PDB file of C-alpha atoms in Angstrom:
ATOM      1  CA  UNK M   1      -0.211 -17.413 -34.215  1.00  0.00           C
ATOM      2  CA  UNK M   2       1.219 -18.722 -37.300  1.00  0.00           C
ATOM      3  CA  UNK M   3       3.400 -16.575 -39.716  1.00  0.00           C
ATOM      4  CA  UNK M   4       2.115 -17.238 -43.473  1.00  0.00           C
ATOM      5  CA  UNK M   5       3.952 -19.998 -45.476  1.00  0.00           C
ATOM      6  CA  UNK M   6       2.254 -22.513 -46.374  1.00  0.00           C
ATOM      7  CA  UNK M   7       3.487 -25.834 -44.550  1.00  0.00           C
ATOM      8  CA  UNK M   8       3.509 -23.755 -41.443  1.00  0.00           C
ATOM      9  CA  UNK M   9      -0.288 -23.169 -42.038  1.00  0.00           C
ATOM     10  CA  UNK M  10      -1.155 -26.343 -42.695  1.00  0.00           C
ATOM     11  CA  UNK M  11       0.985 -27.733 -39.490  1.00  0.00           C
ATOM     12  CA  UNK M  12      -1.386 -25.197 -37.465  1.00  0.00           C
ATOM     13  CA  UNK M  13      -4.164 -26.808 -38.670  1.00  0.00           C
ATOM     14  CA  UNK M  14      -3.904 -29.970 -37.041  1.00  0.00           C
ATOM     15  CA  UNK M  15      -7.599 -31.602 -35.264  1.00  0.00           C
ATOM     16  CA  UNK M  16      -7.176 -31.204 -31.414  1.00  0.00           C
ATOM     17  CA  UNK M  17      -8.055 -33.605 -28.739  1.00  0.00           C
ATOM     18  CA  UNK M  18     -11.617 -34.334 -28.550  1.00  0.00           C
ATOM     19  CA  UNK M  19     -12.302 -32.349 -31.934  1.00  0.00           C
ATOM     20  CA  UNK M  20     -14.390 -33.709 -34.517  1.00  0.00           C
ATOM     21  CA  UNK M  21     -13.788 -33.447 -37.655  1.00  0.00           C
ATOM     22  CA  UNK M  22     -17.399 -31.896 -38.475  1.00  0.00           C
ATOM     23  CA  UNK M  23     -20.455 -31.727 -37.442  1.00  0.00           C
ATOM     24  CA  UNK M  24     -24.060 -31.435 -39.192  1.00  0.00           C
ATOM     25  CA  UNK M  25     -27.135 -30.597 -38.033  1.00  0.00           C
ATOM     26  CA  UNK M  26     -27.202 -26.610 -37.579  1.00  0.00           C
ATOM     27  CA  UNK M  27     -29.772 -24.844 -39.486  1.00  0.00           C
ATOM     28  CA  UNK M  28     -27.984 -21.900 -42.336  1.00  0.00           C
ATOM     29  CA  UNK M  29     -28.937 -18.703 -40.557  1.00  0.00           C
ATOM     30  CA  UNK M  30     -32.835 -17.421 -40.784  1.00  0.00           C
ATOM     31  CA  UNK M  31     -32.022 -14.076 -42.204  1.00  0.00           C
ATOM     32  CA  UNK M  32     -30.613 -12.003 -45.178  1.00  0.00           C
ATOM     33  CA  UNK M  33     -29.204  -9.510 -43.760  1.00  0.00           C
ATOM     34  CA  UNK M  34     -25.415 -10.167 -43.209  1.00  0.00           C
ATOM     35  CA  UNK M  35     -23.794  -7.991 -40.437  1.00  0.00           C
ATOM     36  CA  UNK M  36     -20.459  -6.522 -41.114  1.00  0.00           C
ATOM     37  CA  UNK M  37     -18.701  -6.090 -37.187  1.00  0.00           C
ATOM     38  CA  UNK M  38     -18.515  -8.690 -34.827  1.00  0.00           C
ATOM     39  CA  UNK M  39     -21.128 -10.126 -32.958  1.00  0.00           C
ATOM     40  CA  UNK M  40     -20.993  -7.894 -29.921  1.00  0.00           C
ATOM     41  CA  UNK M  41     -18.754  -4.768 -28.513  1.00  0.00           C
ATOM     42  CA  UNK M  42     -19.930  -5.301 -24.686  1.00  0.00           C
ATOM     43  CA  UNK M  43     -19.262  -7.729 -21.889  1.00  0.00           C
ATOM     44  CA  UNK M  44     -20.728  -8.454 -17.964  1.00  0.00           C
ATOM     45  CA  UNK M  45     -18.677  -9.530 -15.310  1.00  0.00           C
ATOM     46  CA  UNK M  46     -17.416 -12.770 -14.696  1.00  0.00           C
ATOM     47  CA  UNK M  47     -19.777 -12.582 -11.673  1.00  0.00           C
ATOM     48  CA  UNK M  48     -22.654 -12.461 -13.619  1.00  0.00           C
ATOM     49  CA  UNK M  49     -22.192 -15.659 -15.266  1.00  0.00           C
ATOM     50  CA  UNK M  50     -25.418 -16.899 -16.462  1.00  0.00           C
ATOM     51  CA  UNK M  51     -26.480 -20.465 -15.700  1.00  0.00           C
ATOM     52  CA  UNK M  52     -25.920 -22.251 -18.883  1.00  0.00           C
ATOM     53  CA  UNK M  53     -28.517 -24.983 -18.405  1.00  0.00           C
ATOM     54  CA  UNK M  54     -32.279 -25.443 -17.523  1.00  0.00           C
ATOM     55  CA  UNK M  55     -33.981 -27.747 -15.565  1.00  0.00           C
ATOM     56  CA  UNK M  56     -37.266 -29.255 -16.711  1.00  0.00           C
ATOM     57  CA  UNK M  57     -38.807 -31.882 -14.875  1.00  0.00           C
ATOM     58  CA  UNK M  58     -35.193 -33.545 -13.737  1.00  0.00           C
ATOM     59  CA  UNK M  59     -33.841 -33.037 -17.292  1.00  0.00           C
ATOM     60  CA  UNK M  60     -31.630 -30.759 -17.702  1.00  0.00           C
ATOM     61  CA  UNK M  61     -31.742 -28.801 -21.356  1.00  0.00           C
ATOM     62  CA  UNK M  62     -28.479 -26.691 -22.169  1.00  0.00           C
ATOM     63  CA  UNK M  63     -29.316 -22.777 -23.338  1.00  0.00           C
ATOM     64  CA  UNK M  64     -28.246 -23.058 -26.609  1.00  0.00           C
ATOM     65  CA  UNK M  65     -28.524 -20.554 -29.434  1.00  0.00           C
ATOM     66  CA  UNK M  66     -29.480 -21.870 -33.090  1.00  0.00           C
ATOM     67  CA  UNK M  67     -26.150 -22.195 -33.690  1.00  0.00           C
ATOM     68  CA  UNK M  68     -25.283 -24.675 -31.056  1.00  0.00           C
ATOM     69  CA  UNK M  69     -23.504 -21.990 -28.798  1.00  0.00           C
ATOM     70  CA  UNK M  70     -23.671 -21.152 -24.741  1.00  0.00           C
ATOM     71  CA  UNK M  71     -26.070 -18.406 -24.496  1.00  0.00           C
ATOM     72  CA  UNK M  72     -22.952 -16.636 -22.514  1.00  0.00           C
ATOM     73  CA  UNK M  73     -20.369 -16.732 -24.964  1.00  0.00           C
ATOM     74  CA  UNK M  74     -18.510 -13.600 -25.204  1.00  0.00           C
ATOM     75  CA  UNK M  75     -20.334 -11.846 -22.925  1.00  0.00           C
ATOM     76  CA  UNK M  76     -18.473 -12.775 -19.430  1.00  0.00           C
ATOM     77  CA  UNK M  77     -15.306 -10.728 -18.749  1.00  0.00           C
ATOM     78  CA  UNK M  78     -12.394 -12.452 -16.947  1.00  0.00           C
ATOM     79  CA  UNK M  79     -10.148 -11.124 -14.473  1.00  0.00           C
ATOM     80  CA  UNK M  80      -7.184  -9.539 -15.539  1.00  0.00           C
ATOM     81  CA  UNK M  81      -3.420  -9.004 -14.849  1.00  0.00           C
ATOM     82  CA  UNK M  82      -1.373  -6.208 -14.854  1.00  0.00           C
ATOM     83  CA  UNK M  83      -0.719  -7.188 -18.070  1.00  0.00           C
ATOM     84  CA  UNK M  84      -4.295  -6.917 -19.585  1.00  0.00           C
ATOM     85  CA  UNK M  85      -4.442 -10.473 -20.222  1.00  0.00           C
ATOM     86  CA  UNK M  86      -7.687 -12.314 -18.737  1.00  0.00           C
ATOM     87  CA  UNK M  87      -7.178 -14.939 -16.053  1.00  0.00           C
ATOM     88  CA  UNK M  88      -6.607 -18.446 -17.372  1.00  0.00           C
ATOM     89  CA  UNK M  89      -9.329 -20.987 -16.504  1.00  0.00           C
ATOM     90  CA  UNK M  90     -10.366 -24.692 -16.972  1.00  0.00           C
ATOM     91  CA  UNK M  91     -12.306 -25.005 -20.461  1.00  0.00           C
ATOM     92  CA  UNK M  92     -15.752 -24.893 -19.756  1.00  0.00           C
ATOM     93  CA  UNK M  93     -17.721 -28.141 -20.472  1.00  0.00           C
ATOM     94  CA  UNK M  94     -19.550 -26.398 -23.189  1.00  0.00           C
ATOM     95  CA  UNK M  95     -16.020 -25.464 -25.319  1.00  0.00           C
ATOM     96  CA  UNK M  96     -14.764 -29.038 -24.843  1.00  0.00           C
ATOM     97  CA  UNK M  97     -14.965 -30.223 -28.386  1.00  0.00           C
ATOM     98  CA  UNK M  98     -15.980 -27.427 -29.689  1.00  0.00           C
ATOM     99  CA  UNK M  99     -17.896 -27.071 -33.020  1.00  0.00           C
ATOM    100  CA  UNK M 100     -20.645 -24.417 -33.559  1.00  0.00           C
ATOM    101  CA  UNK M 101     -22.348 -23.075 -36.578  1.00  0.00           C
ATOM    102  CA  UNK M 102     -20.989 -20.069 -38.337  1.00  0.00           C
ATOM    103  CA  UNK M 103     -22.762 -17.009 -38.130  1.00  0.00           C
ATOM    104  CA  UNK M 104     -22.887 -15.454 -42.051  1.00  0.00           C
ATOM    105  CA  UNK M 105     -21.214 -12.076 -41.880  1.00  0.00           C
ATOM    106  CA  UNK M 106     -20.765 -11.759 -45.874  1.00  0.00           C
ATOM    107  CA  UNK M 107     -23.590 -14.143 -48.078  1.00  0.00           C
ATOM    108  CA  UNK M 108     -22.506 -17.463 -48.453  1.00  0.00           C
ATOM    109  CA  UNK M 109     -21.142 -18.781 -52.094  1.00  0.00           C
ATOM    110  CA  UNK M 110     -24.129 -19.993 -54.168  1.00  0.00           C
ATOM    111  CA  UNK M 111     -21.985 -23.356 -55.639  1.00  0.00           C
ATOM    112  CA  UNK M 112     -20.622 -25.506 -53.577  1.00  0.00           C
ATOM    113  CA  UNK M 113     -17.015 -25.453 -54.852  1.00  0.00           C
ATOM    114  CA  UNK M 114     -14.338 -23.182 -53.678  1.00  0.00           C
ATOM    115  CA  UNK M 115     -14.524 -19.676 -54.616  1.00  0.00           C
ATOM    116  CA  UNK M 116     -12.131 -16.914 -54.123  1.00  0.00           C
ATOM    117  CA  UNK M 117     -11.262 -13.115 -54.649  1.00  0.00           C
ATOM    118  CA  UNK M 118      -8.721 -10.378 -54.343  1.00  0.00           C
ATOM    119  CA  UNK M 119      -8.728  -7.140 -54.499  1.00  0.00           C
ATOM    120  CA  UNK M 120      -7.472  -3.376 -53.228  1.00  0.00           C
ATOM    121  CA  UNK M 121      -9.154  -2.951 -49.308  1.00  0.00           C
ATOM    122  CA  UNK M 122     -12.655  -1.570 -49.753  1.00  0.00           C
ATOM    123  CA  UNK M 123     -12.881   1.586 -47.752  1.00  0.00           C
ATOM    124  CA  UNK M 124     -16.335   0.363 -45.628  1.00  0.00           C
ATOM    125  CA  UNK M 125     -13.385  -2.177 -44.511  1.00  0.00           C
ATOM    126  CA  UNK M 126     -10.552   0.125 -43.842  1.00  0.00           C
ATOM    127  CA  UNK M 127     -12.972   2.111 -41.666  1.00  0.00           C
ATOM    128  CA  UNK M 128     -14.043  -1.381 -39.916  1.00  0.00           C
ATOM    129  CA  UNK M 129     -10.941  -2.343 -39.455  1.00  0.00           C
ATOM    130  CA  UNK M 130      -8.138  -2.120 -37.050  1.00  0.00           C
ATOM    131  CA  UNK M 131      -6.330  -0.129 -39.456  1.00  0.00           C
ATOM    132  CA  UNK M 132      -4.820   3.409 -38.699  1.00  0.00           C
ATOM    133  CA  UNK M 133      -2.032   6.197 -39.785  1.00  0.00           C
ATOM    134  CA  UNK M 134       0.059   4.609 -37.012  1.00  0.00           C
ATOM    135  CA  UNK M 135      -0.142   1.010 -38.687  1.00  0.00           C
ATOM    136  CA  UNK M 136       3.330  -0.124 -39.735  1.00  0.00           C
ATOM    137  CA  UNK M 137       2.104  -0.898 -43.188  1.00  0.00           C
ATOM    138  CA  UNK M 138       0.032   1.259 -45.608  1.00  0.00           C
ATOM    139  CA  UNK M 139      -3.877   0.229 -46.696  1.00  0.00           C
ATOM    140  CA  UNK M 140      -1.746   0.133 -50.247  1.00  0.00           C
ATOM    141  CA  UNK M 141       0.099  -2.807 -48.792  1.00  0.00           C
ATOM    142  CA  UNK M 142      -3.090  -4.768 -47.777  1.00  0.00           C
ATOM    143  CA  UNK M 143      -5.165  -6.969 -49.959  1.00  0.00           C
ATOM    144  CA  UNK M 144      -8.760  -7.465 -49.111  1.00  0.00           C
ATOM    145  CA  UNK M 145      -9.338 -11.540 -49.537  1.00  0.00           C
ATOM    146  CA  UNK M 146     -12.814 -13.765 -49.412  1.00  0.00           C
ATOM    147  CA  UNK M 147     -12.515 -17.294 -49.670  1.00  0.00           C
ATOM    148  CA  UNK M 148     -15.210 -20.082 -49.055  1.00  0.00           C
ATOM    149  CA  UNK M 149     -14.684 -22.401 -46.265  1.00  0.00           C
ATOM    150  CA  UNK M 150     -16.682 -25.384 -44.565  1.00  0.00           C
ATOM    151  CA  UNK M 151     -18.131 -24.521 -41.203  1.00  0.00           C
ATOM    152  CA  UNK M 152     -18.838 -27.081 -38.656  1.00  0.00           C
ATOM    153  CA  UNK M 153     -22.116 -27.198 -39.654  1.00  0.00           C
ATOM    154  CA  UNK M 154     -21.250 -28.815 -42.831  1.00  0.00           C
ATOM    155  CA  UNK M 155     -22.226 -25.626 -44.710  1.00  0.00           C
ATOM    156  CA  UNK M 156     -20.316 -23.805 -47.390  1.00  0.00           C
ATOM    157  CA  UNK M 157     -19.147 -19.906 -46.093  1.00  0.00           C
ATOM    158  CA  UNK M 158     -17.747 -17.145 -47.234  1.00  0.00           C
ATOM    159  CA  UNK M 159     -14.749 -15.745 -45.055  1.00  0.00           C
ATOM    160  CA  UNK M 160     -12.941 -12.333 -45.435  1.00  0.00           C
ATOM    161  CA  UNK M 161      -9.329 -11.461 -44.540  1.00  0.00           C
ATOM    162  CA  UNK M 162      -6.926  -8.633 -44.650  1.00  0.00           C
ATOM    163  CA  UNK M 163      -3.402  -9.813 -45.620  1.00  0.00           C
ATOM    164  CA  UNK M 164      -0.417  -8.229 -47.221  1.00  0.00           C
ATOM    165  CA  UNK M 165      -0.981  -8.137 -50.194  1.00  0.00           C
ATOM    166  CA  UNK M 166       2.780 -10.007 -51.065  1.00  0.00           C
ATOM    167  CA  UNK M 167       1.041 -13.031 -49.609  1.00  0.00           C
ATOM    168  CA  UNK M 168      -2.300 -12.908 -50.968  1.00  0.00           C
ATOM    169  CA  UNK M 169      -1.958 -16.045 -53.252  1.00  0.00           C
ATOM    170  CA  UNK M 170      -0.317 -18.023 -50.857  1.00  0.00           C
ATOM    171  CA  UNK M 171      -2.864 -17.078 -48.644  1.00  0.00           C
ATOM    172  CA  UNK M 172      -5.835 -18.443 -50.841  1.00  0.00           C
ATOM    173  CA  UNK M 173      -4.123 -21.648 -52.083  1.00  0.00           C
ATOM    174  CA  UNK M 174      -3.605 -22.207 -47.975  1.00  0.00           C
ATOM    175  CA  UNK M 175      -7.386 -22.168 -47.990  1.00  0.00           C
ATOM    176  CA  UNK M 176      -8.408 -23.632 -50.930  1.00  0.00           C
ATOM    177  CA  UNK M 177      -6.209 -26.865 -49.916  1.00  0.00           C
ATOM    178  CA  UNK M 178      -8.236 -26.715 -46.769  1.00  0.00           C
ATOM    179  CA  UNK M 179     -11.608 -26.467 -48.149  1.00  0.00           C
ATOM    180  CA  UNK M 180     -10.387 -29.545 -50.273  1.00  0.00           C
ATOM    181  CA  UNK M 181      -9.656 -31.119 -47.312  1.00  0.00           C
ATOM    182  CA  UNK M 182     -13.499 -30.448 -45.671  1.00  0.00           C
ATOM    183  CA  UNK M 183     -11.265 -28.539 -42.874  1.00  0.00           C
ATOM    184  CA  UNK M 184     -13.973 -26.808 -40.510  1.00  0.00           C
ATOM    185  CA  UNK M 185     -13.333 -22.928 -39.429  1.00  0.00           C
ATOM    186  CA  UNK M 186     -15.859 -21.403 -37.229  1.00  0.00           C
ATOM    187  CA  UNK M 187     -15.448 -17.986 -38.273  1.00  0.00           C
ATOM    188  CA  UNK M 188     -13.414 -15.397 -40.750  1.00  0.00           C
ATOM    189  CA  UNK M 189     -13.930 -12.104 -40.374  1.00  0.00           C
ATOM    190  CA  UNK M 190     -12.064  -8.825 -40.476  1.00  0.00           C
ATOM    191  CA  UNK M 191     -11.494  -7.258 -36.528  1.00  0.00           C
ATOM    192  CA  UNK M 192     -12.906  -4.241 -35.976  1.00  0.00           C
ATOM    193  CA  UNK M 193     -10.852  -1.199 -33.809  1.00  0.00           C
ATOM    194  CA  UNK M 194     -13.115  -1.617 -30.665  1.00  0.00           C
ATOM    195  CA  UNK M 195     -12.859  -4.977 -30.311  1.00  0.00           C
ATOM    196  CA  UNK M 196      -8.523  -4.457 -28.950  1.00  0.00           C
ATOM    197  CA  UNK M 197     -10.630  -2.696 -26.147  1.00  0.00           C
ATOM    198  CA  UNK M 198     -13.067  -4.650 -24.746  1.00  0.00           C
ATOM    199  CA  UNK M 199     -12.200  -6.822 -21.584  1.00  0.00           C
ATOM    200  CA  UNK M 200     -10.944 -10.523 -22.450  1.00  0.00           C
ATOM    201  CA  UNK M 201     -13.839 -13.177 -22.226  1.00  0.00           C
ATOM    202  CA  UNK M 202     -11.651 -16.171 -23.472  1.00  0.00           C
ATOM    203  CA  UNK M 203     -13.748 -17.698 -25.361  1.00  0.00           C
ATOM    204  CA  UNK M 204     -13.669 -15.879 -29.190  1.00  0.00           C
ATOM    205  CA  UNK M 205     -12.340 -18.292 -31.954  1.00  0.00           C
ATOM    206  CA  UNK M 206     -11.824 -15.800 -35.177  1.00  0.00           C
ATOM    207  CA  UNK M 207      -9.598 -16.994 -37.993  1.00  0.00           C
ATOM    208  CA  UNK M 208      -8.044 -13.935 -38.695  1.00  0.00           C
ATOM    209  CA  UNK M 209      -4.478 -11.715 -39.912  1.00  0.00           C
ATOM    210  CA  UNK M 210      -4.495  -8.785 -39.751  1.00  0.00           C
ATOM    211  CA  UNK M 211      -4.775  -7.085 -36.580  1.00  0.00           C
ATOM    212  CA  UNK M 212      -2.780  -3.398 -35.793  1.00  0.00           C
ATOM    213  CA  UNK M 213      -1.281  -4.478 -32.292  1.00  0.00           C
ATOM    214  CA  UNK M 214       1.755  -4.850 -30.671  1.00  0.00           C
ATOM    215  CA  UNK M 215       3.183  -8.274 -29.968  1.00  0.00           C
ATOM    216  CA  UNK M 216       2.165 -10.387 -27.253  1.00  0.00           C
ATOM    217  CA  UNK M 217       3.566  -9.407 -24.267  1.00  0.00           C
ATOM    218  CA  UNK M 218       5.689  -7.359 -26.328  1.00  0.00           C
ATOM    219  CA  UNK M 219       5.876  -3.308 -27.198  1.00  0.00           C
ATOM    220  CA  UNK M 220       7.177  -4.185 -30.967  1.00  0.00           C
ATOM    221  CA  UNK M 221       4.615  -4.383 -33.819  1.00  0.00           C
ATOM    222  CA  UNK M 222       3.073  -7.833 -34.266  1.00  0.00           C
ATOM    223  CA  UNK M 223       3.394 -10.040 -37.439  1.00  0.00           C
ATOM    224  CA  UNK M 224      -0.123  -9.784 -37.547  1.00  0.00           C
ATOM    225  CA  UNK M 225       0.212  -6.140 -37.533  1.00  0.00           C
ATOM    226  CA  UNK M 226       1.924  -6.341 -41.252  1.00  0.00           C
ATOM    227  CA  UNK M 227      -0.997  -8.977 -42.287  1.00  0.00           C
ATOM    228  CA  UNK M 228       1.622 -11.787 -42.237  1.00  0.00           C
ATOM    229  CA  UNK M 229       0.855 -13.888 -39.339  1.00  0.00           C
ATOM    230  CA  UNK M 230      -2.621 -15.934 -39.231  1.00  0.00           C
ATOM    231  CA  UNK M 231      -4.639 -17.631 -36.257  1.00  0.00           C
ATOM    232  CA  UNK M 232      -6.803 -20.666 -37.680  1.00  0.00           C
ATOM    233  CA  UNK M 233      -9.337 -21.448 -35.078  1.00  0.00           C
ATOM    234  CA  UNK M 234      -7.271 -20.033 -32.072  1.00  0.00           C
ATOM    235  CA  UNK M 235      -9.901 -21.869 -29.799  1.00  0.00           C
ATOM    236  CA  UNK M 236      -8.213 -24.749 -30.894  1.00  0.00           C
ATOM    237  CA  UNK M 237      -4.751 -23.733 -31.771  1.00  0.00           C
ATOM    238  CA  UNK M 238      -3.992 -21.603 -28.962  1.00  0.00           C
ATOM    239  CA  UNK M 239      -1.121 -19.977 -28.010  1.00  0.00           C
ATOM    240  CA  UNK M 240       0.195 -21.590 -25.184  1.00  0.00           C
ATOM    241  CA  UNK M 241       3.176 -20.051 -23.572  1.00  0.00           C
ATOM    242  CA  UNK M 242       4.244 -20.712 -19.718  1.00  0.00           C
ATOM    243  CA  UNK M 243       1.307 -19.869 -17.641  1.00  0.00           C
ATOM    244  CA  UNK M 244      -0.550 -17.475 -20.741  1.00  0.00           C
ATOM    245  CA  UNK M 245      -3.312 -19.111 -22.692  1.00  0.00           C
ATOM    246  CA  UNK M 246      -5.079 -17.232 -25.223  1.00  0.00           C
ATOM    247  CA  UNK M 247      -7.722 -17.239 -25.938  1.00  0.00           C
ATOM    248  CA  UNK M 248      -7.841 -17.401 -22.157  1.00  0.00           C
ATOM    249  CA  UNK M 249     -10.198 -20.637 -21.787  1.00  0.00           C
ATOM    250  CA  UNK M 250      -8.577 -22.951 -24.226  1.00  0.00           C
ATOM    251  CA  UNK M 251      -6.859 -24.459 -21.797  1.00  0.00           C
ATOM    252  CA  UNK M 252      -8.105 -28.025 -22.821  1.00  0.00           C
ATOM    253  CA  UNK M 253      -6.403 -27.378 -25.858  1.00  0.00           C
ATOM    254  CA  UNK M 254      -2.807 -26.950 -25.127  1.00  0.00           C
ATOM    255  CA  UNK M 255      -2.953 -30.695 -24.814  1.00  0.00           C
ATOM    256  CA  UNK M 256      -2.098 -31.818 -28.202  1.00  0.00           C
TER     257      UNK M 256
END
């Protein structure tokens, strides 16, 4: 977590060990339909891992989804503590270095330059949202935000945040210096409510702000829960304190 200001931001975005700088390769996605909730609301046990590679004729071929991603990701549930968080593991091969396509939730900008709007929250993203009566701030005090941003695909995308709206601006000149910069972000989209309830799998890597919870490990309201704390690739920025990880699997990453 990062609170907003710019030179924090920036600090946050840092490349960690063993992360390029971008990849190419990954075809934009076949489709035009653009889904607006995350990718999936379920999870199996961490029993019923799948195996994440094939065997043909002594080679082995990873499962891989057009995107370049394990065909388990975010489906596994870890372990958890009496806390709720998951169990903290080694990084799976498959995260190490981590840098997969970007799934299109909104339609991508038709330029390639950077490309930006803000506005009053739509309600189709109040009622997607974790946003409720018992929030600490208003919907009035939110600012619905797209910006573009550079996947690690190499491909121009259009992101979506909730933030207060006292740092919207900030907010998009934070990104717009990073699209400058080619900076890659996986994925931008606004959490939805059942996604605070779904058992940890580790592995999710949203660049987000807005989220209505409590602080980690904590009863009080988070920063994020006022839209003025951000998490740019948490994959690779995690937060890292004593034995907690989170995401739970980023392990790898707490070296940097």
């Amino acid at each position: 977590m990062r609170y907003l200001g710019l030179a924090l931001v920036l600090t946050a975005c840092s490349v960690a060990p063993g992360q390029p700088a971008m990849t190419t390769g990954f075809p934009p996605p076949n489709t035009t339909t653009y889904p607006t909730g995350p990718p999936s609301t379920s999870a199996t046990t961490i029993d019923d891992l799948p195996a994440t590679t094939t065997t043909t004729n002594a080679v082995t071929v990873p499962q891989l989804d057009e995107y370049g991603r394990p065909a388990w990701l975010g489906t596994i549930a870890l372990p958890v503590d009496e806390q709720g968080f998951g169990e903290v593991r080694p990084t799976p091969p498959e995260l190490v270095g981590r840098a997969f396509g970007t799934v299109d939730t909104l339609p991508p900008p038709t330029g390639t330059g950077f490309v930006f709007s803000i506005s009053r929250v739509p309600d189709e993203v109040v009622a997607r949202s974790t946003w409720s009566e018992g929030c600490p701030v208003g919907v009035d005090d939110l600012s619905y935000v797209t910006v573009s941003h550079v996947g690690f695909d190499g491909l121009v995308h259009t992101g979506e945040l909730l933030v207060h709206q006292s740092a919207a601006d900030e907010i998009v000149e934070v990104f717009e210096l990073l699209f400058a910069a080619q900076y890659p972000i996986e994925e931008m989209r606004v959490v939805s409510a059942p996604e605070l309830d779904l058992p940890p799998t580790g592995d999710g890597n949203n660049t987000t702000i807005f989220v209505c919870r409590p602080a980690t490990g904590g009863t009080n309201w988070s920063q994020h829960a006022y839209g003025l704390a951000i998490d740019v690739n948490p994959f690779q920025n995690p937060y890292w304190k004593g034995d907690l990880v989170l995401p739970d699997l980023a392990d790898y990453y707490t070296d940097r």
